[in-house]
Each structure stands twice: as C-alpha cells, then as structure tokens.
Coordinates of C-alpha atoms in Angstrom, one line a residue:
X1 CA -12.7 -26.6 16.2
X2 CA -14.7 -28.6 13.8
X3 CA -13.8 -27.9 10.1
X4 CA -17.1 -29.1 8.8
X5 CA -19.7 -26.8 7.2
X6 CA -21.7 -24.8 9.1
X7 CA -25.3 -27.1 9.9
X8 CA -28.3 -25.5 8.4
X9 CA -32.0 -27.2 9.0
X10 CA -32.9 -25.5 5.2
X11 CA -32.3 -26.8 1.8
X12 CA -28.8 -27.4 1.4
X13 CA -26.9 -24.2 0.4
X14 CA -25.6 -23.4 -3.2
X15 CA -22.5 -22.6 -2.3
X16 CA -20.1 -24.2 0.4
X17 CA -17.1 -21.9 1.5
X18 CA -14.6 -21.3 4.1
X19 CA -14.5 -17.2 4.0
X20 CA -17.1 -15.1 2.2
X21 CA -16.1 -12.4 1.1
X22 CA -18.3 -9.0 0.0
X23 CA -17.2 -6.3 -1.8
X24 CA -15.1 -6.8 -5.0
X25 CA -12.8 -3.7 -5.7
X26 CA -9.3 -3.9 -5.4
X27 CA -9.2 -4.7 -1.7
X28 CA -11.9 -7.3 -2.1
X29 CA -10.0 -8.8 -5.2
X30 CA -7.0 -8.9 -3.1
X31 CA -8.2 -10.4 -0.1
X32 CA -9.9 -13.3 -2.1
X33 CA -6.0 -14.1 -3.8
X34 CA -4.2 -14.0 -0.5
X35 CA -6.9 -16.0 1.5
X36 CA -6.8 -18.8 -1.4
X37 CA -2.6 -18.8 -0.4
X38 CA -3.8 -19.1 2.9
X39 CA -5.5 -22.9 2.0
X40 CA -9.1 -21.2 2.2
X41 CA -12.1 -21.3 -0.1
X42 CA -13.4 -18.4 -0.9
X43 CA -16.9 -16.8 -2.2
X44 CA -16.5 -13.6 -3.7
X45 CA -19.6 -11.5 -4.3
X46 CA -19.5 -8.3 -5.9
X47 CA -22.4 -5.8 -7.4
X48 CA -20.9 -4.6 -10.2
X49 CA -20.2 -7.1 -13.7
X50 CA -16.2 -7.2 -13.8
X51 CA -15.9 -5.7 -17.4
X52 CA -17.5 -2.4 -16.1
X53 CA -14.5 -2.4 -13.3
X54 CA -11.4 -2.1 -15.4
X55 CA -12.8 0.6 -17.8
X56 CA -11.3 4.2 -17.2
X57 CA -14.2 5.7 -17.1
X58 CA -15.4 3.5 -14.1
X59 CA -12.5 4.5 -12.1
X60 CA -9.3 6.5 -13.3
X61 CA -7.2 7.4 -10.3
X62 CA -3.8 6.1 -10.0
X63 CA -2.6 4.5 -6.7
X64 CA 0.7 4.8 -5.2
X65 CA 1.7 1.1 -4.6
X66 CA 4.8 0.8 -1.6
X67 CA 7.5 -1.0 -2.1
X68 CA 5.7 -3.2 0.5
X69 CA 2.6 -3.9 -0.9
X70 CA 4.8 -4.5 -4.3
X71 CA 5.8 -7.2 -2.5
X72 CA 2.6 -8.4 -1.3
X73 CA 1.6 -8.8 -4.9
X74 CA 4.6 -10.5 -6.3
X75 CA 4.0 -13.0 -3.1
X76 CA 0.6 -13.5 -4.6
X77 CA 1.8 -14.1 -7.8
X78 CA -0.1 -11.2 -9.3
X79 CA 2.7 -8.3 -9.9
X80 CA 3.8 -9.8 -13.3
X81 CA 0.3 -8.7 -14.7
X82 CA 0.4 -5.3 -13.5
X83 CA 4.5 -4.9 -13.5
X84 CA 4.6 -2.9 -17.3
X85 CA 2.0 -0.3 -17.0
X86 CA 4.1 0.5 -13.2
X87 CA 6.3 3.9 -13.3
X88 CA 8.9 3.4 -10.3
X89 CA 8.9 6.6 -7.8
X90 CA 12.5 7.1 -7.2
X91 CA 12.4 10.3 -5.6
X92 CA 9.7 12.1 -3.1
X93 CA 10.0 16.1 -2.9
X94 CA 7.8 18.0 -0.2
X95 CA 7.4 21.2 -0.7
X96 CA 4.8 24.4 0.2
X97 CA 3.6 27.3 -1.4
X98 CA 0.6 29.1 -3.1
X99 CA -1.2 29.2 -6.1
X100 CA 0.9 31.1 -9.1
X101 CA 3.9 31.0 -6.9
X102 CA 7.7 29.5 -6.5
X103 CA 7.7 26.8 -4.1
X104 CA 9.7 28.2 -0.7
X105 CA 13.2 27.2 -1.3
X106 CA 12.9 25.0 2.0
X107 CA 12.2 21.8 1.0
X108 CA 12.3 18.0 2.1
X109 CA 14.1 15.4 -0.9
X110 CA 13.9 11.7 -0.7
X111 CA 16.3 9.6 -2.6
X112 CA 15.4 5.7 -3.0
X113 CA 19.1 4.7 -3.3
X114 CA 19.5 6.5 0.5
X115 CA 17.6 3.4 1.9
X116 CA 18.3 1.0 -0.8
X117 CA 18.2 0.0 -4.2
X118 CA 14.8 -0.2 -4.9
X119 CA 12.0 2.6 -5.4
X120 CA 10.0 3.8 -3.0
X121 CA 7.1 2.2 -5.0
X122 CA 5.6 2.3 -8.0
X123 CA 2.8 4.4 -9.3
X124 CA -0.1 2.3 -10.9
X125 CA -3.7 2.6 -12.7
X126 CA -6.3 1.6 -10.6
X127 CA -7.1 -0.4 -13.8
X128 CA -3.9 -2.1 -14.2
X129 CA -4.5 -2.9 -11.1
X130 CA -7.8 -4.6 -11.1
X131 CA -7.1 -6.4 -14.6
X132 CA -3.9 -8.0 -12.9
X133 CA -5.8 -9.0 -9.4
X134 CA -8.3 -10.6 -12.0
X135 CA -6.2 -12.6 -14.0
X136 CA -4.3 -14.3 -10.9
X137 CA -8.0 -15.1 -9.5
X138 CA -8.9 -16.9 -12.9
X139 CA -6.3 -19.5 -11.7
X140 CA -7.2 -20.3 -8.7
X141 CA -9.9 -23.2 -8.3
X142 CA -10.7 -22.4 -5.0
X143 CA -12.4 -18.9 -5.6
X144 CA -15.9 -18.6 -7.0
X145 CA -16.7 -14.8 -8.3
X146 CA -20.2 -14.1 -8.1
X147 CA -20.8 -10.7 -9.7
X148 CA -22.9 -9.1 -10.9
X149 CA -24.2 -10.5 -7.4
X150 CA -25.6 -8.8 -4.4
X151 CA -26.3 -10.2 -0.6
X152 CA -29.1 -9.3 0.9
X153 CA -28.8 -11.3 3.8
X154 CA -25.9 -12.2 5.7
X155 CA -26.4 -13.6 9.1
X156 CA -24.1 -14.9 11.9
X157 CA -24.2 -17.0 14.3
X158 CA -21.1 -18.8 16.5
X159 CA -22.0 -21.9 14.3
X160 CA -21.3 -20.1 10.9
X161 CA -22.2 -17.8 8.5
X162 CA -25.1 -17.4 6.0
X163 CA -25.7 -15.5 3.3
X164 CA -28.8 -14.9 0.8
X165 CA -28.0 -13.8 -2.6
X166 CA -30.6 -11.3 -4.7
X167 CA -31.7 -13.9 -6.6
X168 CA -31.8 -16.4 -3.8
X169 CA -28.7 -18.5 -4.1
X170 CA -27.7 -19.1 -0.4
X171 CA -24.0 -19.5 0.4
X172 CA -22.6 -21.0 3.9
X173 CA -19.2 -20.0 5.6
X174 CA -17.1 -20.1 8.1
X175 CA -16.0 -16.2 8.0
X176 CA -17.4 -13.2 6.4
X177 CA -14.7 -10.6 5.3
X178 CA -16.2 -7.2 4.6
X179 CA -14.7 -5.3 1.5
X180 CA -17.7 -3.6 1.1
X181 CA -16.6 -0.1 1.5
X182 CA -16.5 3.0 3.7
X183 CA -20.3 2.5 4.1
X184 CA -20.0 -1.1 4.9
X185 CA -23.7 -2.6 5.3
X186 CA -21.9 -5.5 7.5
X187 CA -19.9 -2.9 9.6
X188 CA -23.6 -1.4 10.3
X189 CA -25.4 -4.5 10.5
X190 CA -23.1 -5.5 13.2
X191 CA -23.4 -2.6 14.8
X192 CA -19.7 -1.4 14.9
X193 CA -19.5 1.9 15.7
X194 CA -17.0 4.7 14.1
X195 CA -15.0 7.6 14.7
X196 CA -14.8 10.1 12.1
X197 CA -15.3 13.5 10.4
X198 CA -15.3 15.5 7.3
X199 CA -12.2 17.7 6.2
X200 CA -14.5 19.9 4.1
X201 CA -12.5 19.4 1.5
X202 CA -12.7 17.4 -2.1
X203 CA -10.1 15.4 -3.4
X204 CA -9.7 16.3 -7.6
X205 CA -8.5 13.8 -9.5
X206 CA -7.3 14.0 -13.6
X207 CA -4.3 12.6 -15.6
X208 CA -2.1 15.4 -17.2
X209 CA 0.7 15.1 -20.3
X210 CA 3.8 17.1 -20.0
X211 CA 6.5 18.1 -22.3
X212 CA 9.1 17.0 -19.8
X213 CA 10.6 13.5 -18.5
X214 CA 9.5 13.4 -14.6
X215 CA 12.4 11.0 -13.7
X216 CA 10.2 9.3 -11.4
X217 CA 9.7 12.2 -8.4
X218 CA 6.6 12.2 -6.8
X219 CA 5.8 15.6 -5.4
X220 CA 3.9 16.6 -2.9
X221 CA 3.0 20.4 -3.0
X222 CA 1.4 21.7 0.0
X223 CA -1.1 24.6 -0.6
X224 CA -3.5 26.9 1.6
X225 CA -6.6 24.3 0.5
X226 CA -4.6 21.4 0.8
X227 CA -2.1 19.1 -0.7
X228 CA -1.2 19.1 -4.4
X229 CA 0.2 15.9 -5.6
X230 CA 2.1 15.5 -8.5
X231 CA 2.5 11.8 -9.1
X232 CA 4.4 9.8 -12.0
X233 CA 3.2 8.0 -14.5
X234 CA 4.6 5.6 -17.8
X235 CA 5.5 8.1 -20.5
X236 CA 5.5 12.4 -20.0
X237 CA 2.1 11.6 -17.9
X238 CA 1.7 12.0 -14.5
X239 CA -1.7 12.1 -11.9
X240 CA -2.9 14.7 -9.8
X241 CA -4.3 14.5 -6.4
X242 CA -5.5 18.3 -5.7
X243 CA -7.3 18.6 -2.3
X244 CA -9.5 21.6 -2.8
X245 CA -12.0 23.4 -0.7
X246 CA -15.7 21.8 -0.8
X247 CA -16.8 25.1 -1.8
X248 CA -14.8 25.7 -4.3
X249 CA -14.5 22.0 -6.0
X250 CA -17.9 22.4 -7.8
X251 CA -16.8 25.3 -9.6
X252 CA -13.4 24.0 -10.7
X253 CA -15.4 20.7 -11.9
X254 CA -17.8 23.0 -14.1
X255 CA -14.7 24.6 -15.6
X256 CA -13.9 23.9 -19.4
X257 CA -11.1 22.3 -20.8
X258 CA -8.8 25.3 -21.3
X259 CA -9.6 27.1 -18.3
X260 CA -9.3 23.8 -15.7
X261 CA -6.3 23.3 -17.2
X262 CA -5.1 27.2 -16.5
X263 CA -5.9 26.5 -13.1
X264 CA -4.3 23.0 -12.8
X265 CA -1.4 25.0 -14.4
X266 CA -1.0 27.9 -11.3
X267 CA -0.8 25.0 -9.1
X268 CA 1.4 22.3 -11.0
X269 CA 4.4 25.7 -12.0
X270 CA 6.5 24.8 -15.0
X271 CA 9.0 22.6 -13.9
X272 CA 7.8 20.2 -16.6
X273 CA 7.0 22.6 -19.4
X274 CA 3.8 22.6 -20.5
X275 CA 1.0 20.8 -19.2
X276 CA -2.3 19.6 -20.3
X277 CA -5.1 17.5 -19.2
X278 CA -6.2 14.1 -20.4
X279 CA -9.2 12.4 -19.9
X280 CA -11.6 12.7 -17.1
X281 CA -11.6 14.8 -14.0
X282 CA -12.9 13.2 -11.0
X283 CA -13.9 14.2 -7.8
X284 CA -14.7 12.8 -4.2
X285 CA -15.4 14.3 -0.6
X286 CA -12.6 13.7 1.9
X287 CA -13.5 12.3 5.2
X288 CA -11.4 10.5 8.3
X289 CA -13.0 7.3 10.1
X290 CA -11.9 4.5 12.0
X291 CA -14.3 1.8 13.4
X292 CA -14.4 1.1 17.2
X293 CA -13.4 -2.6 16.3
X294 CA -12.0 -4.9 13.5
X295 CA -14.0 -7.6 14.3
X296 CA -17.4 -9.1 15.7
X297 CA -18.5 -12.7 15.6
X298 CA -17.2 -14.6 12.7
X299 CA -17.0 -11.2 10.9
X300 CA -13.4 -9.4 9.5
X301 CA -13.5 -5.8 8.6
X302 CA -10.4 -5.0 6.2
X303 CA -9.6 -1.6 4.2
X304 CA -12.2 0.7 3.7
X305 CA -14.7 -0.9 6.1
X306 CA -12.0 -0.7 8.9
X307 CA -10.7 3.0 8.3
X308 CA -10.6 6.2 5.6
X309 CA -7.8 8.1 5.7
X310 CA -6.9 11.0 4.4
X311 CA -4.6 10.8 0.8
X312 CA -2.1 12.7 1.9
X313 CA 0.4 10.8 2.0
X314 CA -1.6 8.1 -1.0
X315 CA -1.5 5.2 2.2
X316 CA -5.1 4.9 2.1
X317 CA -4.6 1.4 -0.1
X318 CA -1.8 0.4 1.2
X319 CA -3.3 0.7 4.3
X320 CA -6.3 -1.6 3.2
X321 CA -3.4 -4.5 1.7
X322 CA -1.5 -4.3 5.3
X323 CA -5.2 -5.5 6.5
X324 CA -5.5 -8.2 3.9
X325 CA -2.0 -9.3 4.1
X326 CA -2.3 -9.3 8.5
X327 CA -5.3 -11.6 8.1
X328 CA -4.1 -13.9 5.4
X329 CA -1.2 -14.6 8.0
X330 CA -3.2 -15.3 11.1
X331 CA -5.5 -17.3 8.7
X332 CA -3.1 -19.3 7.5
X333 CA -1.3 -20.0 11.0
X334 CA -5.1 -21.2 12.8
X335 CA -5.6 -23.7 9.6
X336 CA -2.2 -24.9 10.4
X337 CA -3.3 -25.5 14.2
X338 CA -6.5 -26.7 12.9
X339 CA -8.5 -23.8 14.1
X340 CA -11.9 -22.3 12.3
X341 CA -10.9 -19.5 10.2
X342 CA -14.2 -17.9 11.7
X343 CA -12.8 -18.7 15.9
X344 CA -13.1 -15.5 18.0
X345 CA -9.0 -16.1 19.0
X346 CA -7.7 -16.1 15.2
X347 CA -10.2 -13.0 14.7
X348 CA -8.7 -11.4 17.7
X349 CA -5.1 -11.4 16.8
X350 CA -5.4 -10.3 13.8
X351 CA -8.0 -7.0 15.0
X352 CA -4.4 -7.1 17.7
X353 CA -2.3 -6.6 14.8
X354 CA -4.0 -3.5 12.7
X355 CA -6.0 -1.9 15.0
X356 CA -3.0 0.3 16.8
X357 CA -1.1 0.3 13.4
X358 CA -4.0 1.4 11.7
X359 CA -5.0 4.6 14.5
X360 CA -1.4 5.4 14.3
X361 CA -1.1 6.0 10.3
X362 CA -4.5 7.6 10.6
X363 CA -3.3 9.8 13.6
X364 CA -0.6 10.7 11.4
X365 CA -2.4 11.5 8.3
X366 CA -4.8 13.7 10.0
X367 CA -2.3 16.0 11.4
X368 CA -0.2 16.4 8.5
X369 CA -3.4 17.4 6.6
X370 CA -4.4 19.7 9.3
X371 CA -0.8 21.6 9.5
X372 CA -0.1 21.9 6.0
X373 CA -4.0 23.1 4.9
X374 CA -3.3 26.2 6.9
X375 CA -2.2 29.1 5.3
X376 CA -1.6 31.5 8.9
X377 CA 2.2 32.6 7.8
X378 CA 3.5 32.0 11.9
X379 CA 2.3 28.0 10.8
X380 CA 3.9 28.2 7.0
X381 CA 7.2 29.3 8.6
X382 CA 7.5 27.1 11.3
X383 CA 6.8 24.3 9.2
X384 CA 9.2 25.3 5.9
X385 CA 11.4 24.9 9.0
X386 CA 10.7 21.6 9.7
X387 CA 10.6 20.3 6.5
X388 CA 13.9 21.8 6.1
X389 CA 15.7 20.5 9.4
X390 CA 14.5 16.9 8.6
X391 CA 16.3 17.2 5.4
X392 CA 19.1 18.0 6.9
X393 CA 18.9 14.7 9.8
X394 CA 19.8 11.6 8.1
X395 CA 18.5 9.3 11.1
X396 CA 15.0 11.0 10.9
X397 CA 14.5 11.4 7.3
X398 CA 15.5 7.9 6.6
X399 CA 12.9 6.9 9.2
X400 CA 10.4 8.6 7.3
X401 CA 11.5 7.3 3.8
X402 CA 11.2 4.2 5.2
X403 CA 7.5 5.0 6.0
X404 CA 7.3 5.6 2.7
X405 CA 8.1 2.6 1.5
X406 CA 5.6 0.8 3.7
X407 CA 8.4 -0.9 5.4
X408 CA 7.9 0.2 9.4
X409 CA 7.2 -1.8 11.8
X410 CA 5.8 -5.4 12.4
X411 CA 5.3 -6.6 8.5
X412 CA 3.2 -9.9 7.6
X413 CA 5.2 -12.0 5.7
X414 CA 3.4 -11.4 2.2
X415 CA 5.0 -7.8 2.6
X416 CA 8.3 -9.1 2.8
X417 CA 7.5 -10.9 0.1
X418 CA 7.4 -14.0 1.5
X419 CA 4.9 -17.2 1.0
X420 CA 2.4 -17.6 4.0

C-alpha cells in the first residue's frame, strides 16, 4: 500500500504522522518509544502538562514490572533511567488468613534462583517510571508530544486518519493507537463493545516504612475482602495493595493517621517490626473488562482500552506493555514488507496475537480473586491445600513462577529483550 499521507481536500494539516497516538500515561509513553523503534512517526497527545505526571501526589502507586517487561524497557533503551530507584523481587510468598491473625502455615514460596538467576521483577514508582519513559522520548526526533493537548475529533476513514486538536491544530495519520484509558472515547466512538463487571471491591493503595529489611519477597496475603499485597520497595519501604470491601473503603479512607495505620497493622502482622504509613493513601474501584475486539478500521486498542484486570496478581501493566510490545512487532514487520501501518491484515495479526492471551490472563485473574475473596472455611481449606500441594510439585510451581516473570508463552521480541 501507498506510504504517502493520507489526502485531505482541507488546509493542509499541522502535523504529518504515521501513528497517532492518544492517551499519554505510562502505556501511552510506552507505546510512542517502541513504535519510533519500529521506523514510525509518531503524534502523541496527551491532556495533562507532563510536569503534573511524575509528581507523587498525581499518582503514587508502585507497579510490579516482570522480568519481561524489564526487558521490553532495556530493548527500548529506557530501563537505565528507571534502573536505581527498582527494588528486585526475589522471592513471592502466598499465603491466607484474617485480619489480627497468623497466616495458615500452608503456604506457596517462590524462589527466583529456582527458574534462574534473575528476579522475578522489579518493583517500581509509577513515577520513576514515567520520568524514565520521558527522558528516552526527548531523544527521539521522530515523536512530537503534544500535551497539555486534547482531540476532539478523530475520524477514520480506509484512506487515513484525522484528528482535530482543542485548539484546532489538525494532525493526519496512518493509525490511531488508543491509550486513552479504561473509558476510552475511541473504543466508544468506534463502537467496540465490552465485557465486564464490578468486583464491589476498592483497591487501597499507601507506602509504608518498616523497621525490618524485606529481602526482596513480595507477599501476597489473601484475606476474606480480598488480597493484601505486601510489595518491596528501595530502603525499609514497601507498597500496599489492600482490596477492601466498597462498603467499607470509605470509612478506612476517612480514618486518621494513627488509626489507618492500626488497621494497615492487623493486616500487614509483624514480620517486619513495626510499621508506619507514609505519604498519601489512595483509592480506586476494582472492575474486570475486556473489549469485543482489539481493532476496527485503522484503529489499535492497547492496555487499558483493551482490557482491566483485576491486581491480583499486579499484571494489569504488564499486560498493557505485552500489547505495545505485540504491536511494535507486527508494525515493524508490515513497514518491512512495505505495508500501511494502518492495513486491516497488519491490524489483524496483531488483535490475533493478544486477544486469546489477553482473555486468558483475565480468565485467570478473575478466578483467583473470586476463590480467595471468600471466606466460607470448606473454600479456605481446600484452597490452603492447594497452595500447599503446588509447593510441593516442582513442574507446576515453576510453571507458575514463570508466569510470574511474564515469561509464558509466545513473547514479542522486545520481551526477550531483543531489537525489533
């Protein structure tokens, strides 16, 4: 197919692109780095002015980053940024219980060195995160950031995209990628449909200090309202991920300091001596979707605008970076044959690629949510039992360690760490 811009009978747009891409958070940041690799132009429009993005009070959860998608950013030449404020999780322990009590002594423990030398992942700032992703766009020529920018028309058409800005810069494409969230206007606007529900639960997030080294071990402490992460961070810190009741969360949020932290402290036991609360507490509702499709006509849904998950298992971004790093590939392989990044073929392999992967990790999530929030003590018994038995299978568990580390199944080559 042609590679020249898109024909337009107006004025002659501001900006000339080969992808568009809408939505700047982390995926959006991502996706405009790898699709440079790829040999692309790129438009990115965001809302919000970048300085406002990397504050901690804009967003202070910590992600869990696979050993994957570690790869993925060291292929994109961004990981060197972000690499000192990482803690390496070296260990994973599941575990269930309640509130003010022992964990049961059946348990399920993951040791990196089992499947190889290297963590399971690393633990990072969302901050960290952005700050690096920005840096390693400020080298490359080929992206233009708009933002503070908003588009308030997109339209597309098999001959191309284009796109209106607020203030009426226009901006012509090949491809629209939509970063733009679990509310996606362009998922709406093309009328893809999605599958989904609400857990009725609200995902609590806040840093904590503790007098203790962790060591790296992520824990994951299943209680009646829902998983309890314990997650490591740089220094005695570590981040919280406490899946609460909707009905209760507003409550817990309206606590003061001392007595938030008493409650944080029933729930976190003393395994790392005392334990207090730093900074912010945030809070969000927790909710499962997956769209109908990936893609419509010169349109890619990635991330967020593709699927929610729940944080279970902290796969909801890595999720999102398996998109980006899927569509860099088949973006990269159509330029190579000469094909329109936008052509329905390239946009179909790649909805191919993550659309089963993405259902099944979703699938997955969803039911380990739904058997661990569940405090009947038939359920609790049956499933200390499990937990217990797959610590005891080597094959199995290192099956699922693998998981963990992102590393299952059909990888693009930027999660091998590999150039596209």
């Amino acid at each position: 197919m042609s590679q020249n811009p898109p024909a337009s009978t107006g004025p002659a747009p501001s900006f000339v692109t080969d992808a568009l891409i809408v939505g700047g958070g982390m995926a959006g940041l991502t996706a405009a780095i790898a699709l440079a690799r790829a040999g692309l132009s790129v438009v990115l429009v965001d809302e919000q002015p970048p300085p406002l993005t990397v504050t901690p009070e804009f967003d202070g959860r910590v992600s869990a980053i696979t050993h994957a998608s570690v790869q993925l950013f060291k292929a994109l030449g961004a990981y060197a940024a972000m690499a000192p404020f990482a803690q390496p999780i070296l260990d994973i322990r599941v575990s269930d219980g309640r509130p003010g009590e022992r964990p049961s002594p059946l348990f399920l423990h993951f040791h990196h060195g089992d499947v190889g030398p290297e963590p399971f992942g690393v633990m990072l700032e969302n901050r960290h995160t952005r700050i690096g992703l920005m840096q390693t766009l400020a080298g490359l020529p080929q992206v233009t950031v708009l933002a503070p920018a908003q588009a308030t028309v997109v339209e597309r058409t098999p001959a191309g995209v284009r796109a209106v800005l607020a203030d009426g810069r226009t901006i012509a494409a090949r491809l629209v990628v939509a970063c733009d969230g679990k509310a996606s206007p362009l998922r709406a606007a093309a009328g893809i449909k999605t599958v989904g529900w609400d857990y009725g639960q609200v995902g609590i997030v806040t840093t904590v200090e503790h007098e203790k080294p962790h060591h790296g071990v992520a824990h994951e402490h299943f209680l009646p309202s829902g998983p309890f992460a314990i997650l490591p961070m740089t220094g005695n810190r570590s981040s919280l991920v406490w899946t609460e009741r909707k009905d209760l969360a507003p409550a817990l949020m309206a606590l003061g300091h001392e007595a938030f932290d008493g409650e944080v402290r029933r729930r976190f036991g003393d395994h790392l001596g005392r334990v207090v609360s730093v900074g912010p507490h945030f809070s969000y509702p927790l909710s499962f979707h997956m769209t109908t499709r990936f893609v419509d006509t010169r349109l890619a849904l990635v991330a967020d605008a593709a699927h929610a998950v729940h944080p279970i298992a902290g796969q909801g971004l890595n999720l999102g970076l398996r998109d980006i790093a899927a569509l860099a590939e088949v973006l990269a392989d159509g330029k190579r044959l000469g094909l329109d990044p936008g052509d329905g073929e390239v946009l179909a392999r790649y909805e191919r690629w993550r659309r089963t992967d993405s259902l099944i990790m979703g699938s997955v999530m969803d039911g380990l949510n739904r058997l661990f929030s569940n405090d009947a003590a038939p359920v609790r018994l049956m499933r200390d039992l499990g937990l217990a038995a797959v610590n005891r299978l080597p094959g199995l568990k290192r099956f699922f360690m693998h998981h963990a580390r992102g590393t299952v199944g059909k990888l693009p080559r930027l999660l091998e760490g590999k150039p596209l």
